[in-house]
């Protein structure tokens, strides 16, 4: 059979690779009816061997080995540069595909998200999933976090305002914070000694502020379900949740896992805004401002798509035990 659904994944990072894995491993995936293509940087594609010699059971710690492995399972690889390529170039790139899923990095330059969205609509793709994996941008609004998510709101507005006869359907997966991101030292919530051992927890905005967190693997699993099974769920925001908890609950759990009392520190919204104003080039301060404002950052796990569907997801405690937090 000739595939009738052609899926294009933009981005081969943590989320992009998780999405590829989730699609390939989903019970509803059928290579005879669905083709998958992954966009990688031109230099990455050029570095791959012409002949596939890597077995499917490859260690994915090596990006080259991983890409060779998924190519051995029928995933096509093409190169593009979402930043440098023009709107017209991206439009032509997208035209052969029925579904485009944007899993690129959150650090793309301003205007890139809108350009990619315009290209997907202009190409007439049936379905488009924008880079909106995160918090509730509708609630945060254009001004929240000192305007950090204004473009994400523009992307939503563009998708919702389509008036052409053949509209590009879309969906957005709101997952809260990526679980791995919450534990990154540069983010500043989990503090560590120089030896890597955890020595403290910070709250952004208030200890009673709540966060929803989800692993990249679980985000990808829910998205695969939306792609391959729940094809009637379109033109809407879908909320998922690995776990929702307050900062004080999170700090208690970290102490429980590492087995010792930890330092606790509060970064107030006012203080964070001042840091963002002093260091305008560092977007991390603006991200921290958003996550200190306490709006659109969490939702009840019991009402989340995965809970309703009965999809078991990893919580914070399970994640900490799996990575061996110490």
XYZ file of C-alpha atoms in Angstrom:
326
model
C 0.000 0.000 0.000
C 1.094 3.576 -0.645
C 1.078 5.738 2.517
C -1.758 8.268 2.573
C -0.591 10.174 5.638
C 2.762 11.906 5.466
C 4.039 13.295 8.780
C 6.854 15.840 8.938
C 8.629 16.412 12.270
C 10.571 19.641 12.728
C 13.360 19.268 15.266
C 15.523 16.358 16.417
C 16.070 17.416 20.026
C 14.607 15.975 23.228
C 10.979 16.363 22.136
C 11.461 15.647 18.433
C 13.171 12.325 19.058
C 10.560 11.425 21.684
C 7.786 12.121 19.161
C 9.464 9.908 16.557
C 9.803 7.073 19.085
C 6.199 7.440 20.265
C 4.833 7.295 16.729
C 6.964 4.304 15.720
C 6.024 2.395 18.873
C 2.307 3.238 18.917
C 0.020 0.227 18.317
C -1.919 2.188 15.684
C 1.155 3.065 13.632
C 1.251 1.333 10.260
C 4.178 2.025 7.943
C 2.096 1.007 4.930
C -0.338 3.863 5.473
C 1.774 6.437 7.330
C 5.199 7.805 6.433
C 7.363 9.807 8.831
C 10.003 12.354 7.842
C 12.315 14.195 10.208
C 13.892 17.562 9.440
C 17.494 17.928 10.583
C 20.107 20.580 9.977
C 21.995 20.322 6.658
C 25.311 19.669 8.419
C 23.735 16.879 10.478
C 22.375 15.097 7.418
C 25.693 15.475 5.614
C 27.502 13.767 8.507
C 25.428 10.586 8.348
C 26.753 7.502 6.533
C 25.260 6.770 3.125
C 24.768 3.099 4.000
C 22.772 2.093 7.075
C 24.709 -0.358 9.214
C 23.279 0.452 12.656
C 20.780 -2.034 14.123
C 17.372 -0.898 15.391
C 18.360 -1.669 19.000
C 21.029 1.032 18.923
C 22.071 3.087 21.944
C 20.391 6.449 21.340
C 23.068 8.281 23.344
C 24.745 9.074 20.022
C 22.705 11.373 17.784
C 24.303 9.990 14.634
C 23.577 6.439 15.736
C 20.014 7.364 16.674
C 19.286 8.998 13.323
C 20.777 6.018 11.489
C 18.619 3.738 13.622
C 15.309 5.447 12.892
C 16.242 5.641 9.230
C 16.621 1.856 9.334
C 13.007 1.741 10.556
C 11.766 3.682 7.554
C 11.941 7.268 8.844
C 13.045 9.628 6.075
C 15.540 12.400 6.799
C 15.626 15.736 4.989
C 17.521 18.928 5.756
C 16.241 22.453 6.269
C 17.057 25.536 8.318
C 13.917 26.972 9.908
C 15.703 30.207 10.754
C 17.576 30.901 7.532
C 15.090 29.473 5.010
C 12.531 31.883 3.592
C 8.756 31.608 3.912
C 8.515 30.512 0.276
C 11.210 27.860 0.758
C 9.467 26.426 3.799
C 6.104 26.488 2.039
C 7.498 24.354 -0.783
C 9.141 22.064 1.779
C 5.821 21.475 3.581
C 3.611 20.948 0.518
C 4.049 17.133 0.196
C 3.008 16.528 3.811
C -0.393 16.068 5.409
C 0.755 16.680 9.002
C 3.526 19.009 10.186
C 4.601 18.827 13.844
C 6.892 21.590 15.113
C 9.142 20.216 17.859
C 12.013 22.662 17.380
C 13.866 24.470 20.144
C 12.246 27.182 22.241
C 15.255 29.425 21.610
C 14.499 30.171 17.948
C 14.808 33.869 17.006
C 11.701 36.095 17.125
C 9.474 35.703 14.072
C 10.477 32.098 13.327
C 7.348 30.565 14.874
C 5.074 32.842 12.870
C 7.035 32.177 9.670
C 6.738 28.416 10.089
C 3.005 28.713 10.826
C 2.407 30.907 7.774
C 4.317 28.347 5.677
C 2.208 25.439 6.963
C -1.016 27.268 6.138
C 0.264 28.453 2.738
C 1.354 24.897 1.909
C -2.164 23.668 2.573
C -1.139 20.937 4.999
C -4.122 19.160 6.530
C -2.836 19.434 10.117
C -0.289 21.528 11.932
C 0.997 21.293 15.499
C 2.858 24.503 16.405
C 5.658 24.899 18.926
C 3.302 25.545 21.847
C 4.403 22.715 24.131
C 4.219 24.394 27.491
C 1.918 26.540 29.568
C -1.450 28.177 28.907
C -0.501 31.081 26.645
C -4.140 32.158 26.333
C -4.273 32.883 30.063
C -0.793 34.378 30.207
C -1.594 36.673 27.279
C 0.652 38.867 25.166
C 1.884 40.967 28.090
C 2.605 38.154 30.575
C 6.248 37.577 31.393
C 7.144 41.006 30.032
C 5.816 40.019 26.592
C 7.841 36.821 26.348
C 5.014 34.794 24.793
C 3.513 37.450 22.532
C 4.528 35.516 19.412
C 2.951 32.305 20.696
C -0.300 34.218 21.100
C 0.037 35.567 17.568
C 0.493 32.010 16.278
C -2.732 30.975 18.018
C -4.532 33.976 16.601
C -3.321 33.145 13.096
C -4.502 29.543 13.299
C -7.879 30.517 14.745
C -8.507 33.267 12.193
C -8.223 31.126 9.059
C -10.987 31.930 6.567
C -9.871 30.000 3.481
C -12.072 27.121 2.335
C -9.454 24.451 3.047
C -8.375 25.346 6.553
C -5.327 23.782 8.126
C -6.548 21.959 11.218
C -4.409 22.278 14.318
C -4.046 21.237 17.914
C -1.852 22.389 20.761
C -0.581 20.214 23.605
C -0.256 22.178 26.847
C 2.014 20.105 29.077
C 3.233 22.624 31.636
C 6.978 22.533 32.251
C 9.133 19.789 30.740
C 10.114 17.564 33.659
C 13.796 17.617 32.681
C 13.754 21.419 32.474
C 12.557 21.713 36.070
C 15.711 19.944 37.278
C 18.214 21.775 35.063
C 20.671 23.737 37.198
C 20.581 26.737 34.859
C 16.820 27.081 35.452
C 17.516 27.784 39.113
C 14.767 25.849 40.918
C 16.934 22.912 41.974
C 20.231 24.147 43.433
C 23.367 22.035 43.518
C 26.830 21.972 45.103
C 29.870 22.003 42.829
C 29.905 18.198 43.126
C 26.423 18.007 41.594
C 24.636 17.088 44.814
C 21.330 18.861 45.464
C 21.580 21.427 48.252
C 18.433 23.499 47.890
C 15.156 24.331 46.169
C 13.943 27.724 45.001
C 10.353 28.826 44.514
C 9.484 31.322 41.794
C 6.896 33.828 42.987
C 5.615 31.941 46.030
C 5.796 28.594 47.777
C 2.069 28.093 47.227
C 2.345 28.630 43.465
C 1.526 25.495 41.506
C 3.214 23.976 38.458
C 2.191 21.248 36.046
C 5.117 19.133 34.812
C 5.327 16.363 32.202
C 8.167 14.285 30.744
C 9.058 14.664 27.077
C 8.323 10.968 26.558
C 4.798 11.353 27.957
C 4.178 14.515 25.948
C 5.151 12.557 22.848
C 2.946 9.585 23.777
C -0.113 11.811 24.165
C 0.667 13.560 20.902
C 0.991 10.215 19.090
C -2.456 9.297 20.405
C -3.831 12.553 18.997
C -2.123 11.965 15.650
C -3.079 8.327 15.135
C -6.232 7.679 17.187
C -8.148 10.762 18.332
C -8.318 12.356 14.902
C -11.535 14.188 15.798
C -9.735 16.310 18.419
C -8.672 19.261 16.314
C -8.682 23.067 16.425
C -8.282 23.157 20.189
C -5.829 23.191 23.080
C -5.365 19.812 24.767
C -4.162 19.877 28.376
C -2.036 17.017 29.706
C -0.304 16.601 33.060
C 2.304 14.260 34.455
C 1.812 15.915 37.830
C 0.627 19.199 39.321
C 2.061 20.394 42.632
C 3.019 23.473 44.616
C 6.636 24.512 45.123
C 6.502 23.651 48.826
C 5.226 20.156 47.967
C 7.975 19.820 45.390
C 10.621 20.849 47.932
C 9.266 18.320 50.449
C 9.445 15.568 47.831
C 13.007 16.452 46.812
C 14.059 16.307 50.483
C 12.372 12.931 50.811
C 14.196 11.529 47.785
C 17.679 12.835 48.679
C 17.190 12.011 52.363
C 18.242 15.314 53.925
C 17.031 18.831 54.706
C 17.659 21.364 51.975
C 18.029 25.115 51.805
C 14.887 26.898 50.590
C 14.965 30.217 48.798
C 12.243 32.428 47.296
C 12.683 34.519 44.157
C 9.847 37.051 44.179
C 8.243 38.288 40.977
C 9.367 41.845 41.692
C 12.996 40.761 42.130
C 12.900 38.633 38.979
C 11.505 41.503 36.914
C 14.377 43.698 38.046
C 16.880 41.027 36.981
C 15.165 40.736 33.591
C 15.382 44.505 33.111
C 19.087 44.499 34.022
C 19.928 41.575 31.734
C 17.577 42.026 28.755
C 19.537 39.694 26.483
C 19.087 36.735 28.817
C 15.610 35.315 28.110
C 15.861 32.990 31.082
C 14.982 35.851 33.420
C 11.781 36.511 31.470
C 10.922 32.820 31.599
C 11.386 32.925 35.348
C 9.144 35.991 35.535
C 6.388 34.060 33.737
C 6.745 31.129 36.103
C 6.642 33.449 39.106
C 3.422 35.195 38.108
C 1.312 32.124 38.883
C -1.027 32.407 35.883
C -1.633 29.659 33.319
C 1.037 27.369 34.765
C -1.048 24.499 36.116
C -4.311 22.612 35.768
C -5.964 19.731 37.562
C -4.436 16.388 36.624
C -7.857 14.733 37.014
C -9.233 16.787 34.095
C -6.223 16.289 31.820
C -6.500 14.444 28.501
C -4.194 11.644 29.640
C -6.221 11.016 32.804
C -9.499 10.869 30.878
C -7.899 8.499 28.355
C -6.381 6.332 31.083
C -2.809 6.989 29.905
C -0.444 6.395 32.812
C 2.258 9.060 33.025
C 5.394 9.524 35.080
C 5.213 11.837 38.086
C 7.913 13.870 39.798
C 8.805 11.173 42.322
C 9.192 8.532 39.618
C 11.362 10.849 37.546
C 13.677 11.658 40.463
C 14.104 7.990 41.287
C 14.764 7.116 37.634
C 17.492 9.723 37.200
C 19.004 8.893 40.593
C 18.656 12.384 42.076
C 21.063 12.785 44.968
